[in-house]
Short mmCIF file of C-alpha atoms in Angstrom, two decimals:
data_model
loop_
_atom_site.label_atom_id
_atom_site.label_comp_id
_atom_site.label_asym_id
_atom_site.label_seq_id
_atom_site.Cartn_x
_atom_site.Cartn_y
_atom_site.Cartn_z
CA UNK P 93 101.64 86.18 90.65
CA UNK P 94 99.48 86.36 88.12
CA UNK P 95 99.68 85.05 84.27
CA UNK P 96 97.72 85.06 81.39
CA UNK P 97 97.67 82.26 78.42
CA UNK P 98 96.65 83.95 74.92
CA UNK P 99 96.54 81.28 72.14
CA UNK P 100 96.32 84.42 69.64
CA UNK P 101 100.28 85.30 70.84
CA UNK P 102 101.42 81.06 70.39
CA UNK P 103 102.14 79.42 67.18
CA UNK P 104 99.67 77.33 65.89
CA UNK P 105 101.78 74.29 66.37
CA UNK P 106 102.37 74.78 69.89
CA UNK P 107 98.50 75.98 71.09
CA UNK P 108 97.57 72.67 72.45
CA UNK P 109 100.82 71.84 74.36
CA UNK P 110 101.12 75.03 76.14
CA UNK P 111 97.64 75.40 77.11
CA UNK P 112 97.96 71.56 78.87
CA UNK P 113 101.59 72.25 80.47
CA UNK P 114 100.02 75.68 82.08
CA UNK P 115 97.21 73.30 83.62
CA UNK P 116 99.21 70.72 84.85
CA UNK P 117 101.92 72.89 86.05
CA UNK P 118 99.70 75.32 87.85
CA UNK P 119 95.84 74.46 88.20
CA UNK P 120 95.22 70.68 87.73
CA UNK P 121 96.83 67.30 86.04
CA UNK P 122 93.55 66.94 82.97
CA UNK P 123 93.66 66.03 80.00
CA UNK P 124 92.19 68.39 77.29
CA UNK P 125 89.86 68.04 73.79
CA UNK P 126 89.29 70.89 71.67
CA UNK P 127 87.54 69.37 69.37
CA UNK P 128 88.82 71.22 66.39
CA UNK P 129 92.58 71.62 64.89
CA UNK P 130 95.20 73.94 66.13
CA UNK P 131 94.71 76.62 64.31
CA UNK P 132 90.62 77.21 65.17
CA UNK P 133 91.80 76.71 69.25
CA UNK P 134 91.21 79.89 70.96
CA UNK P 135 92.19 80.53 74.68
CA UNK P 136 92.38 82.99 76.97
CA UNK P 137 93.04 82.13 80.64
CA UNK P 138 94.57 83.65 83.76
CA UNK P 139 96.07 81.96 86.53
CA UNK P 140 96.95 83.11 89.98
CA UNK P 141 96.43 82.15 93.45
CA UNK P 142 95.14 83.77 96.77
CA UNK P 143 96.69 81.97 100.22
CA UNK P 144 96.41 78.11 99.33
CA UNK P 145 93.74 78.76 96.84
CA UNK P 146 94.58 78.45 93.02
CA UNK P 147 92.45 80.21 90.22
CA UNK P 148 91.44 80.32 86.79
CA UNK P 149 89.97 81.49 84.76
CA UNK P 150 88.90 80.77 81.22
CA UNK P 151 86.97 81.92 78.26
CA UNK P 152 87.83 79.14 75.21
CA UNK P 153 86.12 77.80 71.97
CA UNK P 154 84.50 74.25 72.50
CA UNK P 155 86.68 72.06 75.00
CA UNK P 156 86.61 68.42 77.00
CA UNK P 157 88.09 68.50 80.32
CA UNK P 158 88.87 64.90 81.47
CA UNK P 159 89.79 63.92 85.14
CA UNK P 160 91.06 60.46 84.32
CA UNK P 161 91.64 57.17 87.14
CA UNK P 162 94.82 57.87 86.87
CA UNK P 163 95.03 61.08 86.52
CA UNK P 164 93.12 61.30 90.34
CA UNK P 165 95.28 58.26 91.55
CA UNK P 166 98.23 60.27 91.26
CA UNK P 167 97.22 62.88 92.92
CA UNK P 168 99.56 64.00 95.27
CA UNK P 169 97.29 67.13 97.64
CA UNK P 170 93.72 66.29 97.87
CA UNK P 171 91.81 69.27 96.35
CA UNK P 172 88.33 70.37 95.81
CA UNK P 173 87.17 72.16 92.71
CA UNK P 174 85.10 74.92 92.71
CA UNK P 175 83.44 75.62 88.70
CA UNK P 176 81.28 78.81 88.31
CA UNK P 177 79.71 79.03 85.35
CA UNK P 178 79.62 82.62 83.78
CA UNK P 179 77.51 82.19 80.64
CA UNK P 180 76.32 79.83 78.54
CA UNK P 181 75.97 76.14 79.75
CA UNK P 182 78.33 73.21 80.49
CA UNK P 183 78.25 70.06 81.76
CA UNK P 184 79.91 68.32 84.69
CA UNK P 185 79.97 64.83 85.38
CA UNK P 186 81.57 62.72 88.47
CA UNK P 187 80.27 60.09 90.79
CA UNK P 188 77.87 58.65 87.93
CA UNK P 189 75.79 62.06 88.23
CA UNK P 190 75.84 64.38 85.49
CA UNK P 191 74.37 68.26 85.78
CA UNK P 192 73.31 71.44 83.42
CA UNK P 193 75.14 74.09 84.51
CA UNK P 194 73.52 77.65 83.94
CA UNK P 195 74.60 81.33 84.40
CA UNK P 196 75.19 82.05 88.03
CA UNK P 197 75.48 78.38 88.91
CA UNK P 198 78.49 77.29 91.51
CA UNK P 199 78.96 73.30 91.70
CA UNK P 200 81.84 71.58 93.43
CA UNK P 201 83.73 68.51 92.43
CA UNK P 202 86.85 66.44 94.08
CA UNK P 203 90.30 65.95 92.48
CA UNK P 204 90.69 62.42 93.77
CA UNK P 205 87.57 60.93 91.79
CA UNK P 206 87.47 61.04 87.44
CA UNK P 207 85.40 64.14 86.08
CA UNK P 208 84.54 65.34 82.98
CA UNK P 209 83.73 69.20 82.18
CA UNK P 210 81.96 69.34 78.73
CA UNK P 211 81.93 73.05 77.25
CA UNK P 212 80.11 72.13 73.44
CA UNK P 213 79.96 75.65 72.55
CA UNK P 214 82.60 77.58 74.60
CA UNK P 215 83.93 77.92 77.98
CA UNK P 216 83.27 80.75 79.53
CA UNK P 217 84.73 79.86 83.50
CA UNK P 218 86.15 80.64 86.67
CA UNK P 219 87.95 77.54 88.74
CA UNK P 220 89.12 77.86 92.02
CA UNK P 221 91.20 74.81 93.67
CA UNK P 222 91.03 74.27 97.30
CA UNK P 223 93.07 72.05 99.55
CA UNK P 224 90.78 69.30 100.60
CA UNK P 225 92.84 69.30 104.13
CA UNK P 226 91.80 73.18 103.97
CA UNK P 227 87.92 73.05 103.66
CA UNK P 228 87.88 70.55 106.27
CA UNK P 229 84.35 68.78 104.78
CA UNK P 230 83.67 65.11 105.80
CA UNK P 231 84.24 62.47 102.82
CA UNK P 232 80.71 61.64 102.57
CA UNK P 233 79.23 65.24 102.04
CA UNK P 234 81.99 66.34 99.29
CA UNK P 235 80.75 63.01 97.74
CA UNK P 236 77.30 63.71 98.17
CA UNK P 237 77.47 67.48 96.76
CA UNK P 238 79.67 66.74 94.25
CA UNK P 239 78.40 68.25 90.32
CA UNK P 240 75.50 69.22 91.95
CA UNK P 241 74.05 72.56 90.57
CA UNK P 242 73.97 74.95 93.07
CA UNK P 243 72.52 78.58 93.50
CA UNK P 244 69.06 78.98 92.19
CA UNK P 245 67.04 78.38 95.66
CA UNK P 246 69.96 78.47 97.71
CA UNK P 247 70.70 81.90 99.22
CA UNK P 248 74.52 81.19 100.62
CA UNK P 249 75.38 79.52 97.35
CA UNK P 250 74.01 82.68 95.40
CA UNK P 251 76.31 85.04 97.54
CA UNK P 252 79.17 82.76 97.41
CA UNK P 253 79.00 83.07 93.23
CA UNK P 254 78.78 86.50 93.75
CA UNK P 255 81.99 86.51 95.96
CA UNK P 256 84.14 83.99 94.14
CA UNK P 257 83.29 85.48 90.84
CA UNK P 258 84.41 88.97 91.91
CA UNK P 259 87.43 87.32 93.72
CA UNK P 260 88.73 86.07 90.67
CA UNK P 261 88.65 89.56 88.37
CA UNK P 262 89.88 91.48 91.48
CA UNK P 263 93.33 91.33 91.65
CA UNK P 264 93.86 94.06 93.75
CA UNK P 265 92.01 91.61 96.53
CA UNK P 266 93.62 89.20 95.85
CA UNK P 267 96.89 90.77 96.14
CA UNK P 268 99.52 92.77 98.90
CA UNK P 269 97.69 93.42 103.11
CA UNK P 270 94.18 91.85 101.48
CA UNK P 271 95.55 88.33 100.43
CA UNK P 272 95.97 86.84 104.02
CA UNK P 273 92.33 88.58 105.32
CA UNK P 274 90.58 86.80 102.58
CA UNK P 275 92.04 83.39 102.70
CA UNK P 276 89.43 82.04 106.10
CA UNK P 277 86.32 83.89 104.93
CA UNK P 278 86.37 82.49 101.79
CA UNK P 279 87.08 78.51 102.95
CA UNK P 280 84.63 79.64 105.14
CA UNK P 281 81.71 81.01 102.97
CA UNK P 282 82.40 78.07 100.57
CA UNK P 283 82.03 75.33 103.00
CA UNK P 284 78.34 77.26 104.17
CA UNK P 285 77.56 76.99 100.76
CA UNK P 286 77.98 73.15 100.63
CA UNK P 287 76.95 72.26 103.68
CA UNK P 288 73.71 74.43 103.29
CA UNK P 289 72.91 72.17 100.62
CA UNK P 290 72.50 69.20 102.29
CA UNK P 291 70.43 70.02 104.91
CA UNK P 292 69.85 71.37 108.81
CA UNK P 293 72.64 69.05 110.25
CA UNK P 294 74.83 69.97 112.89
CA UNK P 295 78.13 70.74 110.62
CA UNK P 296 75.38 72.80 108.54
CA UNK P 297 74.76 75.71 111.15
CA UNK P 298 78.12 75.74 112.18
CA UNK P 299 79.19 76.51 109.05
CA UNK P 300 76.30 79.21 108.50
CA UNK P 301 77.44 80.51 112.00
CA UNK P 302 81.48 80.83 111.01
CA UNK P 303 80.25 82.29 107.80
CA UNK P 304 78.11 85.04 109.28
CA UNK P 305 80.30 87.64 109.12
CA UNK P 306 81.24 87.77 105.72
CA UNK P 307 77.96 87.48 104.76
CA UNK P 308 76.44 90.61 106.61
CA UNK P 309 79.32 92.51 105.30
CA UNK P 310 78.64 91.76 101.87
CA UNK P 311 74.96 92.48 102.29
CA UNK P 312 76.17 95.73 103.41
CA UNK P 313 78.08 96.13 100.54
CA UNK P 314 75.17 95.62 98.36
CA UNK P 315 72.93 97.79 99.82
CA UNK P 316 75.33 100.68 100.92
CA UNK P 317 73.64 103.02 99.03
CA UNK P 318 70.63 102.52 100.39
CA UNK P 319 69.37 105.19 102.22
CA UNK P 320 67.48 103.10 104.40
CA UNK P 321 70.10 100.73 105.30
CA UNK P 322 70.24 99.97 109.53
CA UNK P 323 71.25 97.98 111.77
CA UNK P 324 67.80 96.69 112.63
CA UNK P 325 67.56 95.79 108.58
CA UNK P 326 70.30 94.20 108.74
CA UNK P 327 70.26 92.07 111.33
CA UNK P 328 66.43 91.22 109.84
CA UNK P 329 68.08 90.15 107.01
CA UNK P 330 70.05 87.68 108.78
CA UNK P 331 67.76 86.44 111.22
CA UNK P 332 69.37 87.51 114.51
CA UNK P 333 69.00 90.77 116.95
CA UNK P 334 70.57 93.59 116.72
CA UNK P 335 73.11 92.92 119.45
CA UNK P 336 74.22 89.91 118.03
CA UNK P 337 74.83 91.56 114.66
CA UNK P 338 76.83 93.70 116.79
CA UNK P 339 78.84 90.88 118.84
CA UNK P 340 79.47 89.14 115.39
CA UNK P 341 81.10 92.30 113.86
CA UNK P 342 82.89 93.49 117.05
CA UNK P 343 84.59 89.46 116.38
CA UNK P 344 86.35 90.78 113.29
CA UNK P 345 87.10 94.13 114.67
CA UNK P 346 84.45 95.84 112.79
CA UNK P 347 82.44 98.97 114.02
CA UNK P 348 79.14 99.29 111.88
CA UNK P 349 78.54 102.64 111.97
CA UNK P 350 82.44 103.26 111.35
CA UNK P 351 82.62 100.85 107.75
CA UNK P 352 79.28 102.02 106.34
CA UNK P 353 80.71 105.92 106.69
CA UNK P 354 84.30 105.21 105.69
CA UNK P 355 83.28 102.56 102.45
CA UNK P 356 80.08 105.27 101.45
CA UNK P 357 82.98 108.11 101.74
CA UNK P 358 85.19 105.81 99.16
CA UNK P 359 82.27 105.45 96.92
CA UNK P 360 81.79 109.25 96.69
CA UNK P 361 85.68 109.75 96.32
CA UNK P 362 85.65 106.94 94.18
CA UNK P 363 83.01 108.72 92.03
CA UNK P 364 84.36 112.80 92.00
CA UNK P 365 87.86 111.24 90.90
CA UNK P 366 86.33 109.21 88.04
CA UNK P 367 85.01 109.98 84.38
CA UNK P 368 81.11 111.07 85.29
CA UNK P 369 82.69 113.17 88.24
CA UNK P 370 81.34 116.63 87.16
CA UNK P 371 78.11 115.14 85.07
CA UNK P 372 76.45 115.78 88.84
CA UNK P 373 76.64 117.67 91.86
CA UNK P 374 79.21 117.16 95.37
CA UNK P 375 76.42 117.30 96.98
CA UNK P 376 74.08 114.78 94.50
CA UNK P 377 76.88 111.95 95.04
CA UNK P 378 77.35 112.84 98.58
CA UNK P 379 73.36 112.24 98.66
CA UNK P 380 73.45 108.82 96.61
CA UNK P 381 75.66 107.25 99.32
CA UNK P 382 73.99 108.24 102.35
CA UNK P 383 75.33 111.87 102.79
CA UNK P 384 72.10 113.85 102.85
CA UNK P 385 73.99 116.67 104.58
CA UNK P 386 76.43 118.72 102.18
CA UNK P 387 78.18 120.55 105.07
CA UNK P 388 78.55 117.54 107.02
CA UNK P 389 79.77 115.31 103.83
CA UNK P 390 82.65 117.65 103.48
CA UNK P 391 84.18 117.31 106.78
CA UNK P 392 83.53 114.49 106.99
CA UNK P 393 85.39 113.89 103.46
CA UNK P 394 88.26 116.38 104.81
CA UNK P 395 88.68 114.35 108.33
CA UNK P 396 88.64 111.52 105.83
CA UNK P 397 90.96 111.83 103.04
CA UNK P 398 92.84 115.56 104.41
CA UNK P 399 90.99 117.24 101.17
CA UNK P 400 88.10 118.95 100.62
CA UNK P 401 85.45 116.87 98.20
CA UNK P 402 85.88 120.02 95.73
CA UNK P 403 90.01 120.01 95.77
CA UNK P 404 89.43 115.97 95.35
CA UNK P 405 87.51 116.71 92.01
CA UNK P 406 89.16 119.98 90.92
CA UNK P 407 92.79 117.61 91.09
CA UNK P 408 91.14 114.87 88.65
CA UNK P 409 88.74 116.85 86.59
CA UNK P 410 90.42 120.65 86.27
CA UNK P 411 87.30 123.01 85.77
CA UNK P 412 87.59 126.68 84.51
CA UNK P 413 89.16 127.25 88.03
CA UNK P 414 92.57 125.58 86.65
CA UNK P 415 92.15 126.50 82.96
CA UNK P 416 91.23 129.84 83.48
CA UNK P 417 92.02 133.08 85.19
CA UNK P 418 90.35 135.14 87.62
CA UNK P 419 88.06 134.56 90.68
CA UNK P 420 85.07 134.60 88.60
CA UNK P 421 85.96 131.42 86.60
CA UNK P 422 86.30 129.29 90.22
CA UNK P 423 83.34 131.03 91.70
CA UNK P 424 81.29 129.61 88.60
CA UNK P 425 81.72 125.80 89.99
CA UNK P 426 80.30 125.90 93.15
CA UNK P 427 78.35 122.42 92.87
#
């Protein structure tokens, strides 16, 4: 379930208590330096978990985060932290190495060794906790990678930000038939993303190999629009042939052909039913995802959803065919 920590809703007096017994009682054991008295201390964090994966996230004034000895000594389920910074910069520090963190940077650090997150100006951060047992990385390489930018010339660490940073505003993914289908991918898109890092080794492409097909479906997703968008492209992309993009897929039960129409139809239903649905055309949004074909958009809307594109708008966004009277007034909004 998820909860949310506002220091503006807690006393003054009791800001810095609650904010540590919500850590240790749901995210991590830390202690906590805010650098300021009670009353300047502002917080706002949400906690909430996915499968065996914790999050949370934070936006705070200045704060110290401090892993102690025996803090990590004490720790009683191995975990590995994953820290994506959202804006502004921080500093992380374990294993005698200390990094910059930028926008759009992912780094990784272990619960069983001291660390100390430094946020001088503010925090502004999403945390995910991971059973060590879980992402199933030798010793050495979580040591090795550990508060080591990553992201800026590596392409899997990139689209893992990307993911984890949408996984941990989207509750609705995170929650009810989605939670369990998410839970593998993303161990498994994380542990490409360290293992990447370190090299061409053996554990490296089998990692990039288990993590293939989450990452050509969120290419897709990026370029759905795309009028150009094929399965040739994509497997380009991705540096394999068409039929193994194919083979990959057809592993997770996915038909190409079938996702790109039914998640381009949701964007265009998505779209008619929201504010900006009469600022254009049906058949202008139909043509923005893919549809260049009015006629063929609409069944294939109606086959879809069992409503015509038209009755799907007209229901969220009555035109002068509700408000008004006569056959003249629906004829009027024929686009």
């Amino acid at each position: 379930m998820n909860s949310v920590l506002d220091t503006s809703l807690i006393p003054q007096q009791d800001r810095e208590e609650t904010i540590r017994s919500a850590l240790w009682e749901s995210f991590v054991r830390v202690d906590v330096d805010h650098h300021r008295p009670a009353r300047d201390i502002s917080v706002r964090m949400g906690l909430d978990a996915v499968g065996p994966i914790r999050i949370c996230s934070a936006e705070s004034t200045a704060v110290t985060v401090r892993r102690t000895s025996r803090l990590a000594r004490e720790d009683e389920e191995p975990a590995v932290f994953v820290g994506l910074q959202m804006s502004g910069t921080s500093l992380v520090e374990q294993h005698g190495r200390q990094s910059l963190l930028r926008p759009e940077n992912l780094t990784v650090y272990e619960s069983i060794a001291p660390y100390t997150l430094h946020f001088g100006r503010a925090l502004d951060h999403h945390f995910l906790r991971i059973p060590r047992a879980v992402l199933a990385l030798p010793d050495l390489a979580l040591r090795d990678i550990a508060a080591i930018p990553l992201g800026s010339d590596n392409p899997v660490a990139r689209l893992a930000f990307r993911y984890f940073a949408e996984l941990a505003v989207s509750e609705d993914t995170r929650g009810g038939v989605y939670a369990e289908a998410i839970v593998q991918p993303s161990i498994e898109l994380l542990r490409a993303a360290v293992t990447s890092q370190l090299g061409t080794s053996r554990v490296n492409r089998a990692a990039l190999e288990a993590s293939l097909g989450l990452r050509i479906i969120q290419y897709v997703r990026m370029n759905l629009a795309d009028p150009t968008l094929s399965a040739a492209r994509i497997a380009a992309a991705h540096g394999i042939s068409v039929r193994h993009l194919y083979t990959v897929l057809a592993q997770s039960g996915i038909s190409l052909g079938d996702w790109i129409r039914s998640h381009r139809l949701a964007e265009c239903r998505r779209e008619l039913a929201g504010p900006g649905g009469r600022l254009r055309t049906i058949a202008g949004i139909a043509r923005s995802w893919g549809f260049p074909d009015p006629t063929h958009f609409s069944k294939a809307f109606k086959r879809a959803y069992g409503i015509s594109p038209r009755d799907w708008r007209e229901h969220h966004h009555p035109g002068p065919s509700r408000r008004g009277s006569g056959r003249g007034a629906r004829t009027a909004d024929v686009s």
